[in-house]
Tab-separated table of C-alpha atoms and ligand atoms in Angstrom:
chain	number	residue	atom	x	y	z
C	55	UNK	CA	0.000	0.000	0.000
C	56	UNK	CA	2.605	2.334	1.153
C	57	UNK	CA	4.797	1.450	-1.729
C	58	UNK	CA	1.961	1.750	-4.512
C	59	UNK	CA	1.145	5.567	-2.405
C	60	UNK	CA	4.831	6.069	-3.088
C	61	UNK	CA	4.859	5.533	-6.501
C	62	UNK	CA	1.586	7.536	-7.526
C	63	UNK	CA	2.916	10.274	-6.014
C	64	UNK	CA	5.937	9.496	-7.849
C	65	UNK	CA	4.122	9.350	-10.842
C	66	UNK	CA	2.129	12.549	-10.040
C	67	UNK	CA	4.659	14.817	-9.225
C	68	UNK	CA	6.719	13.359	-12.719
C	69	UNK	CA	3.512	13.944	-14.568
C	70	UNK	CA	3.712	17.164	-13.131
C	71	UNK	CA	6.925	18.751	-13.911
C	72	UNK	CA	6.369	17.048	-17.383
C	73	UNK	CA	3.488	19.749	-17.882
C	74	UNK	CA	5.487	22.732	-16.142
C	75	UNK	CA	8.400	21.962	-18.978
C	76	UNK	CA	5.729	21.343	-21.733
C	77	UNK	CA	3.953	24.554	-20.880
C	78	UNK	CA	7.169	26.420	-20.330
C	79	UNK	CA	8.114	25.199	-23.778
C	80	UNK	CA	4.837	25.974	-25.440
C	81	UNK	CA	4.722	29.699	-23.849
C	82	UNK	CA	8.853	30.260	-25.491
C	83	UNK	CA	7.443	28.912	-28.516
C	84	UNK	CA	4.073	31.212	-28.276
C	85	UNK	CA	5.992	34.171	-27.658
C	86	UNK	CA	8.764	33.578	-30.431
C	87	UNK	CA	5.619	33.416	-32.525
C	88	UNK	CA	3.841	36.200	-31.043
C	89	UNK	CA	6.728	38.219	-32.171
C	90	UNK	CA	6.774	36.530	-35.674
C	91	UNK	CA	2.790	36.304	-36.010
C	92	UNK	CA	0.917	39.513	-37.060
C	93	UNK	CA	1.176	42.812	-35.247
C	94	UNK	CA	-2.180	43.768	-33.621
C	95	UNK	CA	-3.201	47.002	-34.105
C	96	UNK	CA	-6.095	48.763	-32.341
C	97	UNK	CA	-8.056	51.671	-33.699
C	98	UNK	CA	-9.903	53.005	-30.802
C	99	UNK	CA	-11.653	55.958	-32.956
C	100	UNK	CA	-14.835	58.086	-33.297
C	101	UNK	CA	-16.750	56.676	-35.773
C	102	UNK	CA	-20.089	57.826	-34.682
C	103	UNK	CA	-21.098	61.468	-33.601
C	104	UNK	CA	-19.729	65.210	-34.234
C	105	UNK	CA	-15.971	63.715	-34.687
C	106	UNK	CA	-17.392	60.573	-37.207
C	107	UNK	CA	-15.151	62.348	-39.965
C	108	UNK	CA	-12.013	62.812	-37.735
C	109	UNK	CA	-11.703	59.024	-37.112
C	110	UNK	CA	-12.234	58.249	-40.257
C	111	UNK	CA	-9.653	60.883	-41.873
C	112	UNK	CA	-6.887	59.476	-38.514
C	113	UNK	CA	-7.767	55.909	-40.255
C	114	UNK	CA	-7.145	56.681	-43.755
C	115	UNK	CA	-3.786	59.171	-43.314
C	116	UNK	CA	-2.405	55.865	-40.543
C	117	UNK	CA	-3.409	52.842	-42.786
C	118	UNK	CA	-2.016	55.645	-46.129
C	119	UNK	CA	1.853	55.214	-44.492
C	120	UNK	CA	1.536	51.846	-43.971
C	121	UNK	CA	0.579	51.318	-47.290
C	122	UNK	CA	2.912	53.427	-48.818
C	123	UNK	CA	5.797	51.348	-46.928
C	124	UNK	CA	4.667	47.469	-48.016
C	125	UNK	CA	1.973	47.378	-45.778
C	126	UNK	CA	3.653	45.708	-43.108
C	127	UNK	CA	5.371	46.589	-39.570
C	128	UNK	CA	9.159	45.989	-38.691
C	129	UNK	CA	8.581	42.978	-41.095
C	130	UNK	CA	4.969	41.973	-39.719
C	131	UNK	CA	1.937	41.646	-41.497
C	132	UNK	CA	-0.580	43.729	-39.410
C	133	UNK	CA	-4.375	42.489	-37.886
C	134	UNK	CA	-6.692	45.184	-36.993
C	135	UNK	CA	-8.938	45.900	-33.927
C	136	UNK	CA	-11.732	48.651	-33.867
C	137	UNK	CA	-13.851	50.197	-31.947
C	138	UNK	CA	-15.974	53.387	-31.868
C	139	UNK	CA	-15.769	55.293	-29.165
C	140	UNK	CA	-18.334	57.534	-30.120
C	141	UNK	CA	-16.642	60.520	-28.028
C	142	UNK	CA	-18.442	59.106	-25.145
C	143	UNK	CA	-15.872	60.138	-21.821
C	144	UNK	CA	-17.970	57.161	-19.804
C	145	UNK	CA	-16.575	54.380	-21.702
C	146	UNK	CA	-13.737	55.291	-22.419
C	147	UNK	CA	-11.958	52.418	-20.456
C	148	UNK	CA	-14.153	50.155	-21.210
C	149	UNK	CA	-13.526	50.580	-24.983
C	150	UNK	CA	-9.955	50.640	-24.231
C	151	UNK	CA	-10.004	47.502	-22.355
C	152	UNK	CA	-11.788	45.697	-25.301
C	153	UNK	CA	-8.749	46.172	-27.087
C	154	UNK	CA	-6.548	45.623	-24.719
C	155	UNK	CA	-7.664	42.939	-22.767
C	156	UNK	CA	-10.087	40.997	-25.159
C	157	UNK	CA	-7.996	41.118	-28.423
C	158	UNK	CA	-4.475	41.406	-26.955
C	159	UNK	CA	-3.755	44.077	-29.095
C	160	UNK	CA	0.117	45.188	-29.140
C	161	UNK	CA	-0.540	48.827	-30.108
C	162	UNK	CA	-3.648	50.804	-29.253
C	163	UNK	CA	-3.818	54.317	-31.868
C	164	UNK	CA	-6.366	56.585	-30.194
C	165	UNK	CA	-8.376	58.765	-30.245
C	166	UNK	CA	-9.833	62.352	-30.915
C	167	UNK	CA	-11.480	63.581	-27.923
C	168	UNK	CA	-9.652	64.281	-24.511
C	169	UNK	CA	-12.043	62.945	-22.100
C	170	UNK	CA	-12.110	59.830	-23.649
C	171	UNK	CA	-8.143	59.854	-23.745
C	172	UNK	CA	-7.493	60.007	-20.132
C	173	UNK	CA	-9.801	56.590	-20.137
C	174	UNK	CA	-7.400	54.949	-22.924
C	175	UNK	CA	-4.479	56.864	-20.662
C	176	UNK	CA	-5.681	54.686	-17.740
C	177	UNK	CA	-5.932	51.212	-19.442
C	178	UNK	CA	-2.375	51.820	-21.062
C	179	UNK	CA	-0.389	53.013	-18.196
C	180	UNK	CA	-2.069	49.988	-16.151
C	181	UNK	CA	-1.405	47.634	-19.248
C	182	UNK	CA	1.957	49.225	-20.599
C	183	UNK	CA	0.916	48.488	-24.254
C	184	UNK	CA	2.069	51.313	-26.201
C	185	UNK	CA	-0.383	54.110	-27.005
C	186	UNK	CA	-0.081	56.643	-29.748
C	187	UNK	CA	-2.498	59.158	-30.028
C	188	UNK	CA	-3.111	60.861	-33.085
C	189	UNK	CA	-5.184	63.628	-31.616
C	190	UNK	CA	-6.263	64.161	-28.765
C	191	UNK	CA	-4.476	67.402	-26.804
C	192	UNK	CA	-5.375	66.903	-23.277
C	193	UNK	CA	-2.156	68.300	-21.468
C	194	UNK	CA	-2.071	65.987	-18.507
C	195	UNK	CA	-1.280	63.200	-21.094
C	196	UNK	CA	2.242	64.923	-22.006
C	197	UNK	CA	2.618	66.858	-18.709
C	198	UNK	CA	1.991	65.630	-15.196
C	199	UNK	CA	0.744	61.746	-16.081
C	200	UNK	CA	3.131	61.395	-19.088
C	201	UNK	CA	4.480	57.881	-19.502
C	202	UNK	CA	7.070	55.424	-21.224
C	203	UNK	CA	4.629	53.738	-23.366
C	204	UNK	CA	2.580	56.748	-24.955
C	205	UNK	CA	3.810	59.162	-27.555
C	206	UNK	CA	1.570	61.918	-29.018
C	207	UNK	CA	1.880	62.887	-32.853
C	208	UNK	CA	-0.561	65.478	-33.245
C	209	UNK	CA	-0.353	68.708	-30.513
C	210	UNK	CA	-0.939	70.041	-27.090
C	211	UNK	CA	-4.300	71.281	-26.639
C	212	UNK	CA	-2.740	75.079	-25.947
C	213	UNK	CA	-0.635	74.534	-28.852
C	214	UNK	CA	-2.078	75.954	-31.349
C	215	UNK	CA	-3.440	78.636	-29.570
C	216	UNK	CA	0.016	79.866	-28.293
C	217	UNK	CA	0.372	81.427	-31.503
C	218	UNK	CA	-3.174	83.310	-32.123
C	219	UNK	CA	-3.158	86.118	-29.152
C	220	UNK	CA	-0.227	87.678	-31.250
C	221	UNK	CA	-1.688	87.140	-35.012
C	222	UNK	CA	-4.922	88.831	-33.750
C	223	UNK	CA	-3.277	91.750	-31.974
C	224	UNK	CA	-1.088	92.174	-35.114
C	225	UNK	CA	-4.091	92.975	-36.945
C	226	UNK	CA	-5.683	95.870	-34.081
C	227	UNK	CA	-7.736	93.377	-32.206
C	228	UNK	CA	-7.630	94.562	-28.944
C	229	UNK	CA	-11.007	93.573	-26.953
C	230	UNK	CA	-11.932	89.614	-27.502
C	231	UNK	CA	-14.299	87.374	-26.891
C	232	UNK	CA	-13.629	83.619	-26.337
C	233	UNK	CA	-15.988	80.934	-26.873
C	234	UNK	CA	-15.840	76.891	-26.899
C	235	UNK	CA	-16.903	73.704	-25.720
C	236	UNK	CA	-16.516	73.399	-21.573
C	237	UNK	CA	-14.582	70.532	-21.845
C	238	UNK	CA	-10.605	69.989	-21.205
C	239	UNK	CA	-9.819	70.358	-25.332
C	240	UNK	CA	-11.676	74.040	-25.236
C	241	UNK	CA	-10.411	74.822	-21.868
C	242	UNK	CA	-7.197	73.831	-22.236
C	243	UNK	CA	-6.805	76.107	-25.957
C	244	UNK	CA	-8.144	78.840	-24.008
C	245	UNK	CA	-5.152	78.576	-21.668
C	246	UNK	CA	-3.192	79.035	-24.824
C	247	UNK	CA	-4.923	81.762	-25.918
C	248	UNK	CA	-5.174	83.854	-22.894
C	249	UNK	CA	-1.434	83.395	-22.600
C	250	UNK	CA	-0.636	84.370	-26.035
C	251	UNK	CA	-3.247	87.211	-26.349
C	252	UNK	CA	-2.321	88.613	-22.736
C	253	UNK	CA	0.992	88.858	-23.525
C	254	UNK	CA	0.413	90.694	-26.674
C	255	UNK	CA	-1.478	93.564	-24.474
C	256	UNK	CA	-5.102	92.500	-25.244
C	257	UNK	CA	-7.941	91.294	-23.279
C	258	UNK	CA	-10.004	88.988	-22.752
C	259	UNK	CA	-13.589	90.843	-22.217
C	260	UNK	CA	-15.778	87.376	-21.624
C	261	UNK	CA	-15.449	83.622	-21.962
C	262	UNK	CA	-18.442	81.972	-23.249
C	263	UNK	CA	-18.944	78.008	-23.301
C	264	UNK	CA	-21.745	75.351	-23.786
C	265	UNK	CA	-21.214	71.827	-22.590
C	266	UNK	CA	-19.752	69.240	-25.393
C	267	UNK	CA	-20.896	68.569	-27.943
C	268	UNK	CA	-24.356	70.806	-27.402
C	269	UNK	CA	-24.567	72.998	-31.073
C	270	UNK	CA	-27.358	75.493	-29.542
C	271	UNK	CA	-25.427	78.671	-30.048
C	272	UNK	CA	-27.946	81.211	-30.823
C	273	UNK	CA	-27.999	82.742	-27.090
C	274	UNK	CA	-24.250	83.179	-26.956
C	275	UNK	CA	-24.163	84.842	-30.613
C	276	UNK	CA	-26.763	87.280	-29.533
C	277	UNK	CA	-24.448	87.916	-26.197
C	278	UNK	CA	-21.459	88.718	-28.344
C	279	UNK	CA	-23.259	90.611	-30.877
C	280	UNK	CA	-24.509	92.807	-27.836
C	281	UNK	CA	-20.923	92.757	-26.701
C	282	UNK	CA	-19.425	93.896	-29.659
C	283	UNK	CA	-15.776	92.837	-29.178
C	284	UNK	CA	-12.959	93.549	-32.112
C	285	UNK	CA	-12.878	90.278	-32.907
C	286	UNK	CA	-14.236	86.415	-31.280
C	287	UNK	CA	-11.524	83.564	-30.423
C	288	UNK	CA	-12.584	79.817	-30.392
C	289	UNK	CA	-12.269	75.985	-30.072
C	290	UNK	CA	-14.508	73.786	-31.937
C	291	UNK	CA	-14.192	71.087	-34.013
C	292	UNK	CA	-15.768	68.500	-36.565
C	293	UNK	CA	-19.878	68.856	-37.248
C	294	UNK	CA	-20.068	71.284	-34.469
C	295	UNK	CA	-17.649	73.620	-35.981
C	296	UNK	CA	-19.004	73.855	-39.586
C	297	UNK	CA	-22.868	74.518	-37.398
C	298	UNK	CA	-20.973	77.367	-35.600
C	299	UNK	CA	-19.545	79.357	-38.581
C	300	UNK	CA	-22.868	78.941	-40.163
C	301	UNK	CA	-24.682	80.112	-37.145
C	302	UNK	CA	-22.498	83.005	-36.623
C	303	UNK	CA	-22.870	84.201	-40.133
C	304	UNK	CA	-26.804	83.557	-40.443
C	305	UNK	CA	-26.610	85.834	-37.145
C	306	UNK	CA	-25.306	88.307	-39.070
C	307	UNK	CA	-21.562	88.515	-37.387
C	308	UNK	CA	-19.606	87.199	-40.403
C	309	UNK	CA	-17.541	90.206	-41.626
C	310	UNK	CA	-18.873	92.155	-38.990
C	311	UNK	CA	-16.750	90.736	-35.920
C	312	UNK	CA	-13.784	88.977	-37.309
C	313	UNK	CA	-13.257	85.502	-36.089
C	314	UNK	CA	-10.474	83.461	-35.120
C	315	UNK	CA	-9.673	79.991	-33.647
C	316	UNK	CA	-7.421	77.358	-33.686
C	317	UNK	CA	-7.440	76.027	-37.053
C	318	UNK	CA	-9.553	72.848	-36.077
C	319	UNK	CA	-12.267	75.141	-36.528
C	320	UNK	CA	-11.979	74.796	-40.150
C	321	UNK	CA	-10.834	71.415	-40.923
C	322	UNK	CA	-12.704	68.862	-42.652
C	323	UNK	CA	-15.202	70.910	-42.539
C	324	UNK	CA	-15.207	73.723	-45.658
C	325	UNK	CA	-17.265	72.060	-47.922
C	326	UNK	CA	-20.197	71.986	-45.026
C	327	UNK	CA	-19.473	75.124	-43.887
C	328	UNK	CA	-19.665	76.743	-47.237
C	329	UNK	CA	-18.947	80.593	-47.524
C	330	UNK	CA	-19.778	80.681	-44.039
C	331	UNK	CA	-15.988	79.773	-43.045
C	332	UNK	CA	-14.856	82.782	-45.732
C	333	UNK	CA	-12.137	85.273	-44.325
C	334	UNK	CA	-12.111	82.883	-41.130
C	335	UNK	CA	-8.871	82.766	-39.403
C	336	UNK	CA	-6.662	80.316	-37.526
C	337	UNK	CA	-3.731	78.854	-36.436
C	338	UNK	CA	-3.009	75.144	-36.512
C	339	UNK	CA	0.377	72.622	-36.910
C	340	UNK	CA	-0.957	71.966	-40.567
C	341	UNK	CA	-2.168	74.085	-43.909
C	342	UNK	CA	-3.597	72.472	-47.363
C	343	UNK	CA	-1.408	75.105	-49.072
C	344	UNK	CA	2.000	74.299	-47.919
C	345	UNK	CA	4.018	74.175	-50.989
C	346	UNK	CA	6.658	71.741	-50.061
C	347	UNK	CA	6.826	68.332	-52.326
C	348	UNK	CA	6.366	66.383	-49.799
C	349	UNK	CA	2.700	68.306	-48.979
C	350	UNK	CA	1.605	68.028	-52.380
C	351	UNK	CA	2.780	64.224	-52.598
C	352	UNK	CA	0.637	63.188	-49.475
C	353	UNK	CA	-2.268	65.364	-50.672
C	354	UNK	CA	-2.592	63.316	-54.220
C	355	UNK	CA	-2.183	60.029	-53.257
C	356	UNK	CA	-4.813	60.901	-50.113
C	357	UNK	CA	-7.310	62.063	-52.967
C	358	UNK	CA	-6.302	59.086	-54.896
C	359	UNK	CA	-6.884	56.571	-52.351
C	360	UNK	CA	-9.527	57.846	-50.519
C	361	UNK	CA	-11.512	60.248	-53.011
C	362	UNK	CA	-11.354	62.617	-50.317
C	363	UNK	CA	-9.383	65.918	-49.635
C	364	UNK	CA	-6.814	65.228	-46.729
C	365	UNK	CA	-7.209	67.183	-43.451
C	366	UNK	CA	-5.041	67.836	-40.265
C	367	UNK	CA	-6.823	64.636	-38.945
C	368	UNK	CA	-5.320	62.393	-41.904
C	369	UNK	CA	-1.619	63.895	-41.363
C	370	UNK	CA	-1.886	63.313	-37.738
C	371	UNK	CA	-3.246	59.588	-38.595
C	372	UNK	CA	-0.424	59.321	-41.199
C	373	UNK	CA	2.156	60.293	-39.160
C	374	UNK	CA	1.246	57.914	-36.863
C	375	UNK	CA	1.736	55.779	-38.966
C	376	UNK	CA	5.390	56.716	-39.810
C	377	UNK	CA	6.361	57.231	-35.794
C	378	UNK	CA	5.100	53.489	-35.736
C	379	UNK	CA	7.638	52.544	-38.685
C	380	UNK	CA	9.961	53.793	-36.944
C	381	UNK	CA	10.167	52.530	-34.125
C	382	UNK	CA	9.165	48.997	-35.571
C	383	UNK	CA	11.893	48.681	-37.793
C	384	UNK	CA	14.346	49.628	-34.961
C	385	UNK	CA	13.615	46.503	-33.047
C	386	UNK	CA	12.224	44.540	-36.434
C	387	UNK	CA	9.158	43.862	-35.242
C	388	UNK	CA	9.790	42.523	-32.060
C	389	UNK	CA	7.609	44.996	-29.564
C	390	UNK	CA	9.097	43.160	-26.174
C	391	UNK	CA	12.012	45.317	-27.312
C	392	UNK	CA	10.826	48.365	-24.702
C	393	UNK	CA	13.519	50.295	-24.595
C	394	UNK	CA	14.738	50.328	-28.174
C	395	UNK	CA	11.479	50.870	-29.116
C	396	UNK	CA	10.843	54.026	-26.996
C	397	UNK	CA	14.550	55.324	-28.053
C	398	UNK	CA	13.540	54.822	-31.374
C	399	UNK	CA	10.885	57.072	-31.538
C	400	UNK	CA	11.572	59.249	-29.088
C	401	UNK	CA	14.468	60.252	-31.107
C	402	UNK	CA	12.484	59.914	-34.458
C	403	UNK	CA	12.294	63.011	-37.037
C	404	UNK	CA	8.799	62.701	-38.627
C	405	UNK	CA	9.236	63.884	-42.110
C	406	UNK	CA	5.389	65.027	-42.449
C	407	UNK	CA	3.099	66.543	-44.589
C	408	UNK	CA	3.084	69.523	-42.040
C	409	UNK	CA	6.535	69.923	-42.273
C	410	UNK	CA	9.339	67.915	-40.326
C	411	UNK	CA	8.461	67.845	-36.173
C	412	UNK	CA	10.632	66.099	-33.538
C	413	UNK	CA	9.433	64.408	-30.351
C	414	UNK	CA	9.614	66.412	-26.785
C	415	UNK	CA	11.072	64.832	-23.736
C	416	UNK	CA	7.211	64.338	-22.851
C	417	UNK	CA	6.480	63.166	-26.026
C	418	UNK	CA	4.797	65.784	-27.623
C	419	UNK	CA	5.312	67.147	-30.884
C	420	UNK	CA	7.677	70.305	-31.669
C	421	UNK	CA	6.721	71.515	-34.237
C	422	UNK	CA	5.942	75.105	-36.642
C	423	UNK	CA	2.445	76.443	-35.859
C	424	UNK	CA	0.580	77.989	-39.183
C	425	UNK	CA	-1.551	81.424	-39.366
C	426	UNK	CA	-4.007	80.222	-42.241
C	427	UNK	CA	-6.710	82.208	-43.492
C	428	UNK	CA	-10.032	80.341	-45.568
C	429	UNK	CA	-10.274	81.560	-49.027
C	430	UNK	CA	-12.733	79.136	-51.552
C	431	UNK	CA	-12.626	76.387	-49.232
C	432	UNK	CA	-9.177	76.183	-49.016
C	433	UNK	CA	-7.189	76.859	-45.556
C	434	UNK	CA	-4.753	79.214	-46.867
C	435	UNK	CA	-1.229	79.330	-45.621
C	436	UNK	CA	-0.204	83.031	-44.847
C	437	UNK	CA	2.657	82.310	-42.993
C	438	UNK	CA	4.368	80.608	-39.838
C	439	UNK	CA	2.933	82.051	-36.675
C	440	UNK	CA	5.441	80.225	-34.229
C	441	UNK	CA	8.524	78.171	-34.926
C	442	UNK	CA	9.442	74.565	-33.501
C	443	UNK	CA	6.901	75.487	-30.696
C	444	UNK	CA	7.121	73.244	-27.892
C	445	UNK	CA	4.603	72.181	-25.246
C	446	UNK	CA	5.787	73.008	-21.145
C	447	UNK	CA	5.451	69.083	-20.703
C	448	UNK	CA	5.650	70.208	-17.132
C	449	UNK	CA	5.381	68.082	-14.368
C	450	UNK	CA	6.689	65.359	-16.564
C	451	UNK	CA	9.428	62.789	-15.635
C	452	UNK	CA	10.533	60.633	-17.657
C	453	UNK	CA	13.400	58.653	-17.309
H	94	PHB	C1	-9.802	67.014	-28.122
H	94	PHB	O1	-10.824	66.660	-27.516
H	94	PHB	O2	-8.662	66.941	-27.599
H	94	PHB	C2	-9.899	67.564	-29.488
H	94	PHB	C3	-10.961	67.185	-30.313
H	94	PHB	C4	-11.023	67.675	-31.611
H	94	PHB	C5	-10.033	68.512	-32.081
H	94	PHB	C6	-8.979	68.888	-31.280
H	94	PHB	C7	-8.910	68.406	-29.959
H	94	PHB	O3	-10.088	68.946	-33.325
């Protein structure tokens, strides 16, 4: 009895470290092959709502440079993961952690609105996959939370904006109005703004807001009509932003009260818009008019691909999509690589459409910021408002 106990437990505990080996062996194996197999690739993106068109145009310009390179990362073919995130703040981790957690993705690229980027922030500084975003500005992202793992092609929310207090005091406007979404994009650019403007001598008579992404903006037209300011500063963006120069022109303020904003007030959105976005002007990373090569090379085979005019949205998504390169060819595909994969792109020149930017120490970009003017539906370049500008990143360590 004893001896037959003896020898089952014998048996057992052989049996046992026979599975530990096997399953050692098999999880090598599965991760030589995850490293072999495809790449997965999330798209956490608006598809739905007021930012519908962003996504799609971040898609297009990310999936454009992949394209344009063999279609394939560090050597990997690529699968793809999406979801719509519909701009909705509340799910944001949620959404995240479908891609994350339920399809194992090794990349998550999102997403357009800030609120819903602090929830994708979350699930990738828990996770440590690597997250690019390809729009979305909120500052903590690149400031105080900043981490390792997530790199930023596409601005600071008070980027832009640093550069329009100046541009609209250059042209006598000394008394402005500010208006936006109340949310941490429109709050955050007015932080830019009332910098820049401040600084420049003028001020800042009242800040208007509605909640995101509410479009009513009749009351607050008639307030700044009664107002009467030299000119009206905003942040809006997408469907909302074509409704608001329409508004403010059926109210009678087009040509009457200049207006400014930065520039996402007037992209993707011209042909909607219509004459309503006329004389409009901005400041923004990006302008359809820049008359480099490499502008006018992205811009063609955009229209080609897509049948669609290319936007800020698609060079941030293409971009993306060259940061990505990048850093995949650096450690050939093999994303357990951390640290030569961070070094990689943090030290990566993107040669853009926009013009070529570098990567801050937060991981931001530094890059030229554009005073454009709209002029039959075009977003006119008129000149460079700020050079190389960098974000603070502050309160963010790194390293
Ligand atoms: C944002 O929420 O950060 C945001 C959204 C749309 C833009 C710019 C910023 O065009």
């Amino acid at each position: 009895m004893k001896t037959s106990s003896t020898s089952r437990r014998q048996v057992l505990s052989r049996s046992a470290a026979l599975i530990g080996a096997a399953s050692t062996g098999l999880l090598v194996s599965e991760q030589a092959q995850a490293q072999t197999g495809k790449l997965r690739v999330g798209l956490m993106l608006p598809y739905t709502g007021t930012f519908a068109q962003l996504g799609v145009a971040i898609e297009n310009g990310f999936r454009l440079a992949i394209n344009e390179q063999g279609g394939k990362l560090g050597g990997r073919e690529i699968e793809f993961f999406k979801v719509d995130d519909e701009s909705e703040p509340s799910k944001g981790i949620e959404n995240a952690n479908k891609l994350v957690q339920r399809d194992k993705v090794d990349v998550i690229v999102g997403t357009v609105h800030s609120g819903v980027q602090m929830g994708i922030h979350k699930v990738a500084r828990d996770s440590g996959v690597l997250s690019l975003i390809p729009n979305a500005g909120v500052h903590a992202a690149t400031r105080a939370q900043c981490a390792p793992n997530v790199f930023r092609t596409s601005f600071s929310n008070s980027q832009p904006t640093r550069a329009l207090g100046a541009a609209m005091m250059a042209k006598g406007h000394k008394k402005a109005v500010w208006i936006t979404w109340k949310y941490a994009a429109g709050d955050e650019a007015f932080e830019g703004f009332k910098e820049s403007y401040t600084a420049a001598g003028g001020t800042i008579v009242k800040e208007l807001g509605l909640p995101f992404p509410n479009v009513e903006f009749q009351a607050l037209l008639t307030e700044i009509a009664a107002l009467k300011p030299d000119a009206v500063a905003c942040f809006f963006a997408g469907g909302g932003a074509a409704k608001f120069m329409k508004d403010y022109a059926a109210a009678g303020l087009q040509g009457k009260i200049p207006l400014y904003g930065s520039g996402f007030l007037t992209e993707g959105v011209l042909d909607a818009a219509g004459p309503a976005a006329n004389g409009v002007m901005t400041t923004l990373h990006y302008s359809d008019s820049l008359e480099t090569p490499r502008n006018k090379e992205f811009r063609l085979n955009y229209a080609k691909t897509f049948k669609l005019q290319p936007d800020v949205y698609a060079v941030q998504g293409y971009d993306t999509g060259l940061l990505l390169i990048q850093g995949m060819n650096a450690v050939k595909g093999d994303v357990t690589k951390k640290v030569e994969l961070y070094k990689a792109m943090e030290s990566a020149t993107i040669n853009s459409p926009r013009g070529k930017w570098t990567m801050s120490k937060a991981h931001n970009p530094v890059q030229d910021i554009y005073l454009r003017v709209v002029e039959n539906k075009e977003n006119k370049v008129l000149g460079v408002a700020a050079k190389a500008l960098a974000d603070s990143g502050a309160g963010c360590k790194i390293s």
